[in-house]
CSV table of C-alpha atoms and ligand atoms in Angstrom, one decimal:
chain,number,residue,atom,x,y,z
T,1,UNK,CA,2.2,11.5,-17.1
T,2,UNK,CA,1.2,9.9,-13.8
T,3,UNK,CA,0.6,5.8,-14.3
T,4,UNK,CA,-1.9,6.3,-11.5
T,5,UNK,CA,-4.0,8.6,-11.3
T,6,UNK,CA,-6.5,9.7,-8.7
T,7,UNK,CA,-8.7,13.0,-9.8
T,8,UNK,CA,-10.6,14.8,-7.0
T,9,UNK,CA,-12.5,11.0,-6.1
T,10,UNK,CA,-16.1,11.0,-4.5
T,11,UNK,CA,-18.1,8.0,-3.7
T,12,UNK,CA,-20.5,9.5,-0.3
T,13,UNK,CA,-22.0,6.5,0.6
T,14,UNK,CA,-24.1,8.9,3.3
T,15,UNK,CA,-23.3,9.4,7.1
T,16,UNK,CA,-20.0,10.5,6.3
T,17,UNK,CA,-18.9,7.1,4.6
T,18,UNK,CA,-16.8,7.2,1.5
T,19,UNK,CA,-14.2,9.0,-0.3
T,20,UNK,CA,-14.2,12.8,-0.4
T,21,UNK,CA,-12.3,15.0,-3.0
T,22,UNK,CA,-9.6,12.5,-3.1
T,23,UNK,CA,-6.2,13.2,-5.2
T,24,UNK,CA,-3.1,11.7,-5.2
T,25,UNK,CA,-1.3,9.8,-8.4
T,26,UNK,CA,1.4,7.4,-8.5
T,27,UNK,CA,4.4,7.8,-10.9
T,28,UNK,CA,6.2,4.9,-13.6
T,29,UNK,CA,8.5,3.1,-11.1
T,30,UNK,CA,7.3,4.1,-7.9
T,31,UNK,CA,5.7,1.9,-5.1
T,32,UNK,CA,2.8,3.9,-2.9
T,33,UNK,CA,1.7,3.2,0.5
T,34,UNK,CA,-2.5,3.8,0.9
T,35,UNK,CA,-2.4,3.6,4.5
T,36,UNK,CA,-4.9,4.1,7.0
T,37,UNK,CA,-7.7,2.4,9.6
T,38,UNK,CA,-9.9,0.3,8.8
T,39,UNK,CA,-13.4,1.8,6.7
T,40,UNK,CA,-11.1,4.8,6.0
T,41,UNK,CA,-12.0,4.2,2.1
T,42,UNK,CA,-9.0,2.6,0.7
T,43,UNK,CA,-10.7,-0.3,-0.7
T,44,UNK,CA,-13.4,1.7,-2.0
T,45,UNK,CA,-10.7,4.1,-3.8
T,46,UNK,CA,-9.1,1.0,-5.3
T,47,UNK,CA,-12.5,-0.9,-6.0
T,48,UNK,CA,-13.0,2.7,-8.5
T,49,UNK,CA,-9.5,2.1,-9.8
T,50,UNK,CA,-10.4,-1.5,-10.6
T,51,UNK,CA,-12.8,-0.2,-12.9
T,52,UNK,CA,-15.5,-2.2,-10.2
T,53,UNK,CA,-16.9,0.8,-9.5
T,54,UNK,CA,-18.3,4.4,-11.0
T,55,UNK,CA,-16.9,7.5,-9.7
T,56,UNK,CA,-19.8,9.6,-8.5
T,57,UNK,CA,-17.1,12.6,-9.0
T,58,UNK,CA,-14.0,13.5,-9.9
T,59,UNK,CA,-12.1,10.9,-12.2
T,60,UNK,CA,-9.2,7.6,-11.7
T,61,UNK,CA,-7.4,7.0,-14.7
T,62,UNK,CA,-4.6,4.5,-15.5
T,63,UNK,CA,-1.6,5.5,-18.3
T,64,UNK,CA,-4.4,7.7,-19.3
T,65,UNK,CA,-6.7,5.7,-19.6
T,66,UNK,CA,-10.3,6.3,-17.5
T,67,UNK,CA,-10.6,3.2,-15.2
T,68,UNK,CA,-14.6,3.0,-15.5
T,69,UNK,CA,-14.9,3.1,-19.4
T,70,UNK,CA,-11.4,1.4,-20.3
T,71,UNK,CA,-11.3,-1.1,-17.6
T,72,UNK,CA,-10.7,-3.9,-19.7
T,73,UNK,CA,-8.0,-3.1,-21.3
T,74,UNK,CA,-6.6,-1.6,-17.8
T,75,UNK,CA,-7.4,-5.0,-16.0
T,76,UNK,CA,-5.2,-6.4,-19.2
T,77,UNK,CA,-2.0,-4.5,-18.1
T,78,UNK,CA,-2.6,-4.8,-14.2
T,79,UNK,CA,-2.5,-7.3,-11.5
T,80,UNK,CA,-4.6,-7.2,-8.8
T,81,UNK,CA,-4.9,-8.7,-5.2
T,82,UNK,CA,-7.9,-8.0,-3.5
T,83,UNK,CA,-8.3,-7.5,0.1
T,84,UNK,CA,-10.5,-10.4,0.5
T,85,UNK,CA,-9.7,-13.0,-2.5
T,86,UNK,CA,-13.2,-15.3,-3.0
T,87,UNK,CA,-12.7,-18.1,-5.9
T,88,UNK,CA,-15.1,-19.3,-7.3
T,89,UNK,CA,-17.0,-22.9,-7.4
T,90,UNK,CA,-15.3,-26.1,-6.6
T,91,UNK,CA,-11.9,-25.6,-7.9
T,92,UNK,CA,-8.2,-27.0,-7.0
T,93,UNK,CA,-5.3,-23.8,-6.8
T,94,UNK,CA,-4.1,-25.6,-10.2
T,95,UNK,CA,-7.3,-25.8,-12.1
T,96,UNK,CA,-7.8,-21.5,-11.2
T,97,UNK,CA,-4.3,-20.8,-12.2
T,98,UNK,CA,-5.0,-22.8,-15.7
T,99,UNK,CA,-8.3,-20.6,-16.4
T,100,UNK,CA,-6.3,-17.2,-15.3
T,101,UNK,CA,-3.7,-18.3,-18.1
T,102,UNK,CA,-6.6,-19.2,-20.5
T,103,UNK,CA,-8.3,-16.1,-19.8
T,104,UNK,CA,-5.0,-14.4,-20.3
T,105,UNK,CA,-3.8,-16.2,-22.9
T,106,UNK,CA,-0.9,-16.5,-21.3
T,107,UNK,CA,1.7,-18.5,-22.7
T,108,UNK,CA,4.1,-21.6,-20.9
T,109,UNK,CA,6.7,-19.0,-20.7
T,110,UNK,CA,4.6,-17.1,-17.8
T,111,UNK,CA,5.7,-16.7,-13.9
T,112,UNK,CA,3.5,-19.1,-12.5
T,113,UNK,CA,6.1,-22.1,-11.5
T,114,UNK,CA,8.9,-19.1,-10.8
T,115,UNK,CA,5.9,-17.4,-8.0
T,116,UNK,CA,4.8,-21.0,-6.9
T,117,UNK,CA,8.4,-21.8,-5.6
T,118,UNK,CA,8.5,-18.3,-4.4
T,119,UNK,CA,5.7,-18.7,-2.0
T,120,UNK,CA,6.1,-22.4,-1.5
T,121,UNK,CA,2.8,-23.4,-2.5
T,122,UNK,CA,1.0,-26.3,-3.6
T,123,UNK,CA,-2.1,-25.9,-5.8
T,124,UNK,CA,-3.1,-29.0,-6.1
T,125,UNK,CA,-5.9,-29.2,-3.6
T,126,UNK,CA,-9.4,-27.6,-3.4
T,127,UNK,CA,-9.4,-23.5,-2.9
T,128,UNK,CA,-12.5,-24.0,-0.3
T,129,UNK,CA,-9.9,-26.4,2.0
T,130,UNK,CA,-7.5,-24.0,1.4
T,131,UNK,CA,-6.5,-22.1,4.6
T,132,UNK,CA,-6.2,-18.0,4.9
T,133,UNK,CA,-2.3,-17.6,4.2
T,134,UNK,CA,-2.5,-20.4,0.6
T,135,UNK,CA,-5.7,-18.8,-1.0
T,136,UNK,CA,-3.8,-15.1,0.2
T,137,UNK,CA,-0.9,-16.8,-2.0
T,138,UNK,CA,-2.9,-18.2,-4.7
T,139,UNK,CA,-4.4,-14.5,-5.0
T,140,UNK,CA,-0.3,-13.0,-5.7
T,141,UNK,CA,0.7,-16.0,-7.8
T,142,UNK,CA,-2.6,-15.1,-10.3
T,143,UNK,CA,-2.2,-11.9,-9.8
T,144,UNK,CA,1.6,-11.8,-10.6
T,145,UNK,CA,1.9,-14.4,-13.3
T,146,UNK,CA,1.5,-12.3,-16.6
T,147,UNK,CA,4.2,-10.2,-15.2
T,148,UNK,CA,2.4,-6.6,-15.6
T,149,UNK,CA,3.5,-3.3,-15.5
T,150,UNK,CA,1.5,-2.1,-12.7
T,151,UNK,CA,0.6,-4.1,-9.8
T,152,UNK,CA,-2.8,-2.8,-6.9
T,153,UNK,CA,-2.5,-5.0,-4.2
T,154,UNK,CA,-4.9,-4.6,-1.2
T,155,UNK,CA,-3.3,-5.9,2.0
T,156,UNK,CA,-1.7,-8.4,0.2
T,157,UNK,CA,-0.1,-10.1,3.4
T,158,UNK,CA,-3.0,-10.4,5.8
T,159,UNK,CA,-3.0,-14.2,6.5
T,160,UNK,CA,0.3,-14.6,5.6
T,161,UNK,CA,3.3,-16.1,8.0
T,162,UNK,CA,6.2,-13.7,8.9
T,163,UNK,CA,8.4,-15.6,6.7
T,164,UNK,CA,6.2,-15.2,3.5
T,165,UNK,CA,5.5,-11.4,4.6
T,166,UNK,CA,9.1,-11.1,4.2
T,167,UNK,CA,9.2,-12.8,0.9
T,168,UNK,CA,6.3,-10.4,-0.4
T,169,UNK,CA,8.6,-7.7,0.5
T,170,UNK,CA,11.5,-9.1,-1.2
T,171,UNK,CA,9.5,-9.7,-4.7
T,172,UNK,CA,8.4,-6.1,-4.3
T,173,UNK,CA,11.6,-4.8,-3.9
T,174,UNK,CA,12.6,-6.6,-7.1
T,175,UNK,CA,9.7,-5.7,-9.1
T,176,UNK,CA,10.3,-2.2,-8.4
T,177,UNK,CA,13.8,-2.6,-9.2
T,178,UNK,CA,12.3,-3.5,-12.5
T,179,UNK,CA,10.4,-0.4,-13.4
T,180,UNK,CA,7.2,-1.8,-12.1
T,181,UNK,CA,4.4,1.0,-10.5
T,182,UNK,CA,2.9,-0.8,-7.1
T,183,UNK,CA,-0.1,0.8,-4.8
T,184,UNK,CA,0.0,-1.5,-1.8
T,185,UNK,CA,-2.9,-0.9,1.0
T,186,UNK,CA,-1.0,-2.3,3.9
T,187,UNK,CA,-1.8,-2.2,7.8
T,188,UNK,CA,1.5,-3.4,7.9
T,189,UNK,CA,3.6,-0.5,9.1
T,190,UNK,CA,6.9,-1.8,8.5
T,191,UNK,CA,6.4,-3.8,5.1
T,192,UNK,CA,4.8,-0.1,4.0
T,193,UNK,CA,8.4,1.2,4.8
T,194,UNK,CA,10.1,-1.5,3.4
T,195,UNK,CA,8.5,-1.0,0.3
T,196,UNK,CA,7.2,2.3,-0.7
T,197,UNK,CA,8.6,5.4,-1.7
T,198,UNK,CA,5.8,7.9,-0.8
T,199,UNK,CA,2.8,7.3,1.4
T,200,UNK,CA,-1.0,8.8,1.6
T,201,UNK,CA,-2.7,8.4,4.8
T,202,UNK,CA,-6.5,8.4,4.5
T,203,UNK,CA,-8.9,9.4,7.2
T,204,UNK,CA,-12.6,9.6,7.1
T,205,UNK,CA,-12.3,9.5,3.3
T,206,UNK,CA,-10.0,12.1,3.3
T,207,UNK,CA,-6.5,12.0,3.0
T,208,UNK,CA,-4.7,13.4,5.5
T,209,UNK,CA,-0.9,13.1,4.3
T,210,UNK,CA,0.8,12.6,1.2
T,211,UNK,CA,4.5,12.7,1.4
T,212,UNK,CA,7.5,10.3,0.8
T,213,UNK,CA,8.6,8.5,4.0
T,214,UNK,CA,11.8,10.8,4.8
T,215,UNK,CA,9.4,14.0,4.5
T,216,UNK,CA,6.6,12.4,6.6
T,217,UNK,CA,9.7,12.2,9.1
T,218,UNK,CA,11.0,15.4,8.9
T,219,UNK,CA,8.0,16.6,9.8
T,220,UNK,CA,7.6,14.8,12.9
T,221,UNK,CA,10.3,16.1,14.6
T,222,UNK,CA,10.0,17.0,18.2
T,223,UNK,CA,11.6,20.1,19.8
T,224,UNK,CA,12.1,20.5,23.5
T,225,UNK,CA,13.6,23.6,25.6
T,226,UNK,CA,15.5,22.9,28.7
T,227,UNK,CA,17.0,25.5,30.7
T,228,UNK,CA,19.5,24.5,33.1
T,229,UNK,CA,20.7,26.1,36.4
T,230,UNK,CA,24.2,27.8,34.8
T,231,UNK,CA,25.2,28.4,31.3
T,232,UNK,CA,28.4,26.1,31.4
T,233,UNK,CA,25.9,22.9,32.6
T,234,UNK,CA,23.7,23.9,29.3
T,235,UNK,CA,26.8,23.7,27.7
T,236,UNK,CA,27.4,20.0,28.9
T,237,UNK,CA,23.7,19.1,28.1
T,238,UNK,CA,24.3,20.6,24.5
T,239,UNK,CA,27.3,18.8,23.8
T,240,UNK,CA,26.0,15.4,25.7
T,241,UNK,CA,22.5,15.4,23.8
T,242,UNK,CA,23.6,17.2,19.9
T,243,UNK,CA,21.3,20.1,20.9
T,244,UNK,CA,21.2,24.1,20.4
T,245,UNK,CA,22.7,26.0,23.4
T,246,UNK,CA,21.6,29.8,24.2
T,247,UNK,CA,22.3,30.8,27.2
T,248,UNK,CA,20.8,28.7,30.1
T,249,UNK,CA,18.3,27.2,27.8
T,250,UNK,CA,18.9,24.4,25.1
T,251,UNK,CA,16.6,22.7,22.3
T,252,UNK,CA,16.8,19.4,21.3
T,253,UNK,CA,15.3,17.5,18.7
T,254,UNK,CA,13.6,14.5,19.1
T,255,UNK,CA,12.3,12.0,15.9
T,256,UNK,CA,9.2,10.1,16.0
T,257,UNK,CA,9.2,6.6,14.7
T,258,UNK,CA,7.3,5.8,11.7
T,259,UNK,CA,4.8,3.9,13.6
T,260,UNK,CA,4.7,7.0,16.2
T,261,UNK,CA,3.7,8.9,13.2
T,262,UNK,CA,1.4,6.4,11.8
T,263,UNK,CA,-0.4,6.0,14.8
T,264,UNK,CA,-1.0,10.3,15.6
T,265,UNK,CA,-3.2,9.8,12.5
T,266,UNK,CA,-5.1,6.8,12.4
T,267,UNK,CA,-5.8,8.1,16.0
T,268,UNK,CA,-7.2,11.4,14.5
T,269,UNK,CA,-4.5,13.5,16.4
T,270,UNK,CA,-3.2,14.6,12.8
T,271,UNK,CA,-0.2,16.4,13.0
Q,1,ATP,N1,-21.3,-0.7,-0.8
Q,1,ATP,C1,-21.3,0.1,0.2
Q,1,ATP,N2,-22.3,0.7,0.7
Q,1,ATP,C2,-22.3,1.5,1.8
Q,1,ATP,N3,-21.2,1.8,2.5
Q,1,ATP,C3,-20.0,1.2,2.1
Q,1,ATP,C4,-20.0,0.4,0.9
Q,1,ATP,N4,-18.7,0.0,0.7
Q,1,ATP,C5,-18.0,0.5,1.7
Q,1,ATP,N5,-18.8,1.3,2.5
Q,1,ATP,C6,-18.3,2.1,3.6
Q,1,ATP,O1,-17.3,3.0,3.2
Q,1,ATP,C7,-16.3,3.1,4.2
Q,1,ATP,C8,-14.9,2.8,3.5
Q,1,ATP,O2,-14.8,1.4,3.4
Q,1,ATP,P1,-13.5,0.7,2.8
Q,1,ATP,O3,-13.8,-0.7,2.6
Q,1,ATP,O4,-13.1,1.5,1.6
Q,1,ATP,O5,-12.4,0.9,4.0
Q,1,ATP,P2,-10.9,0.4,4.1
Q,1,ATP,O6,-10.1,1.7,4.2
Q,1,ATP,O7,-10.6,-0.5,3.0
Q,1,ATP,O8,-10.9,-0.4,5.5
Q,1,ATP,P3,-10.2,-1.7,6.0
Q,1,ATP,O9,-8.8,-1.2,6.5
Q,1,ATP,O10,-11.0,-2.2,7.1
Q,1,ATP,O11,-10.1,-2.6,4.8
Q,1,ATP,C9,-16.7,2.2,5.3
Q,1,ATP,O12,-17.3,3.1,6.3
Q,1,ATP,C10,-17.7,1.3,4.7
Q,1,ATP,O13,-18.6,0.8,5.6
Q,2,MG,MG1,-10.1,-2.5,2.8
């Protein structure tokens, strides 16, 4: 059984916007990339696995369990990092991490000091004087603290300095080393291949590709003909550029970079 699971998803907000038909699922240990531009639907497709929102269609469920009707005892299991992380009231980082462990009843064993450290932050002062990168960090530290199994982060590192990108990556790395399921909503090509074992790219509420990393390459592999004057220069070429030699003519193969391939869909080339 898939941890997460996303069953033919449709939210049509009209004039094409939304999420259309959408499947894909996400298996125990595995770390997904939702990639894709920006209103493509990925927040909307998490928002419905968040339990925030009611699929029109189709169905998300989480270890089986349907993310509208069960969300509270999905959010119990989960940790979540919204794209846009707005605390409430007047609080200081330490006072929101205290109600998080009240409302989770978290013990003093929990990772909040250990993920504080991490990320170098101080909690001390008010979340409203807070600037972009330590509220971003605030979000992980709540979202991380009671250690869960499966962990939805949506663009966890906008606002965050290349340092602490790379630290995100690292803590990923060794979560999933632990068994942990991750579905990370990046804009962030490289941390996405860092990270994640498969990737979906969505377009226009529709996902376009599905595939794990090496496949998405192997498909992206360019092939050019030459042909040369003689057969003993096609020869040379052959040997000088690892290409297939018939005659006059030779084919070699070129590979696209990730980003090469990224960037063919968000600009709606597709393959
Ligand atoms: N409540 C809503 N009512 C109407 N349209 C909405 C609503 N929420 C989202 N949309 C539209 O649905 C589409 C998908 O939005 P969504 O936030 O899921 O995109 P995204 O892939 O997360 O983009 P980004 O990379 O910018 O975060 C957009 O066109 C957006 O305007
Ligand atoms: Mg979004």
């Amino acid at each position: 059984m898939s941890v997460i699971c996303v069953d033919h998803l449709t939210r049509d907000y009209g004039g094409g916007k939304g999420v259309f038909d959408l499947v894909f699922s996400v298996e125990k240990g595995e770390a997904f990339g939702f990639l894709g531009p920006n209103g493509a639907g990925k927040t909307t497709t998490i928002r419905h696995l968040m339990g925030f929102l009611k699929a029109q269609q189709g169905q998300c469920r989480i270890d089986g369990l349907d993310c509208w009707r069960d969300s509270d005892k999905i959010q119990a299991r989960l940790g979540y990092v919204p794209g846009e992380i707005s605390f409430f009231g007047d609080m200081t980082g330490a006072e929101y991490l205290r109600f998080m462990e009240g409302y989770r009843k978290l013990g003093a064993g929990n990772r909040k000091k250990e993920l504080l450290d991490w990320f170098e932050l101080d909690p001390s002062g008010k979340i409203k004087k807070m600037s972009k990168g330590m509220k971003q960090k605030l979000g992980l530290v709540a979202a991380m603290m009671h250690d869960p199994e499966i962990l939805i982060f949506d663009e966890p590192t906008s606002g965050l300095d290349p340092l602490m990108q790379s630290r995100f990556v690292e803590l990923v790395a060794a979560e999933k080393q632990k068994g942990k399921t991750i579905l990370l909503s990046s804009h962030m090509f490289e941390e996405v291949e860092r990270t994640c074992d498969r990737i979906g790219i969505i377009r226009a509420g529709r996902l376009a590709a599905v595939d794990s990393v090496e496949a998405l390459r192997q498909r992206h592999i360019r092939r050019y003909t030459v042909t040369l004057d003689s057969v003993q220069q096609a020869e040379a070429f052959a040997k000088d550029f690892d290409g297939q030699q018939e005659g006059c003519r030779v084919t070699v193969a070129t590979r696209q970079s990730l980003e090469e391939i990224f960037m063919n869909y968000y600009g709606g080339r597709g393959e």
